[in-house]
mmCIF file of C-alpha atoms in Angstrom:
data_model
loop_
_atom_site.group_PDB
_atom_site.id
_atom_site.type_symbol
_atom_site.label_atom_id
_atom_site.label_comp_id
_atom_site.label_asym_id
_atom_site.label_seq_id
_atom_site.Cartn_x
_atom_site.Cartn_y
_atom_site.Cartn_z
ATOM 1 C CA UNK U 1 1.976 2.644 -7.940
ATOM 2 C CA UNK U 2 2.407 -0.218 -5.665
ATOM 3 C CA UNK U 3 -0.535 -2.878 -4.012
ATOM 4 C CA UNK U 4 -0.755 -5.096 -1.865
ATOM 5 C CA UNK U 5 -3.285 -7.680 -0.402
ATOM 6 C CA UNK U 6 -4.875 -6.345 3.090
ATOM 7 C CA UNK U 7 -3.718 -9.647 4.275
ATOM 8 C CA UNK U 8 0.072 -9.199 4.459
ATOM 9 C CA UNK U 9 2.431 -6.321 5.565
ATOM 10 C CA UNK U 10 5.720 -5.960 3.041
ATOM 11 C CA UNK U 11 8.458 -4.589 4.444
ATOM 12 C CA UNK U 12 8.222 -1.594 1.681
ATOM 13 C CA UNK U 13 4.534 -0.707 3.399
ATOM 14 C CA UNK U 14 6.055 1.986 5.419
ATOM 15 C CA UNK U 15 8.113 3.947 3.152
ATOM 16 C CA UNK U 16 4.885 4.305 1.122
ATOM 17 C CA UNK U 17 2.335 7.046 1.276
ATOM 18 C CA UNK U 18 -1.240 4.918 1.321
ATOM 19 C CA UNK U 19 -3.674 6.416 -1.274
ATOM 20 C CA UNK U 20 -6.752 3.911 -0.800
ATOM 21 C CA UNK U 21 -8.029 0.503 -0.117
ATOM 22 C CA UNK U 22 -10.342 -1.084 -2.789
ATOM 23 C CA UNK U 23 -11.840 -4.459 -1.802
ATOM 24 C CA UNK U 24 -8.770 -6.776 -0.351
ATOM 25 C CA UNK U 25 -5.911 -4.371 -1.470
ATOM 26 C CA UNK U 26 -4.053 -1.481 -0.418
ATOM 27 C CA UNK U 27 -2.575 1.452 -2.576
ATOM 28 C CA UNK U 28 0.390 3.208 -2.032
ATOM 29 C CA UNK U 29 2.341 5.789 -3.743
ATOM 30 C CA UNK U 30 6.138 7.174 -3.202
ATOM 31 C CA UNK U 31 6.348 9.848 -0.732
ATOM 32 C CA UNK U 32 6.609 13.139 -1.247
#
């Protein structure tokens, strides 16, 4: 599981597959 606020954009973002947003933050998972 990895997060981030919807205020920035880490690097790591796009190697991620987005699950949801909740609020201010973003949730990713590893791609598969």
């Amino acid at each position: 599981l990895f997060y981030h606020a919807d205020y920035v954009t880490p690097g790591w973002a796009k190697t991620k597959q987005r699950t949801v947003e909740i609020e201010d933050h973003i949730f990713y998972r590893w791609d598969t």
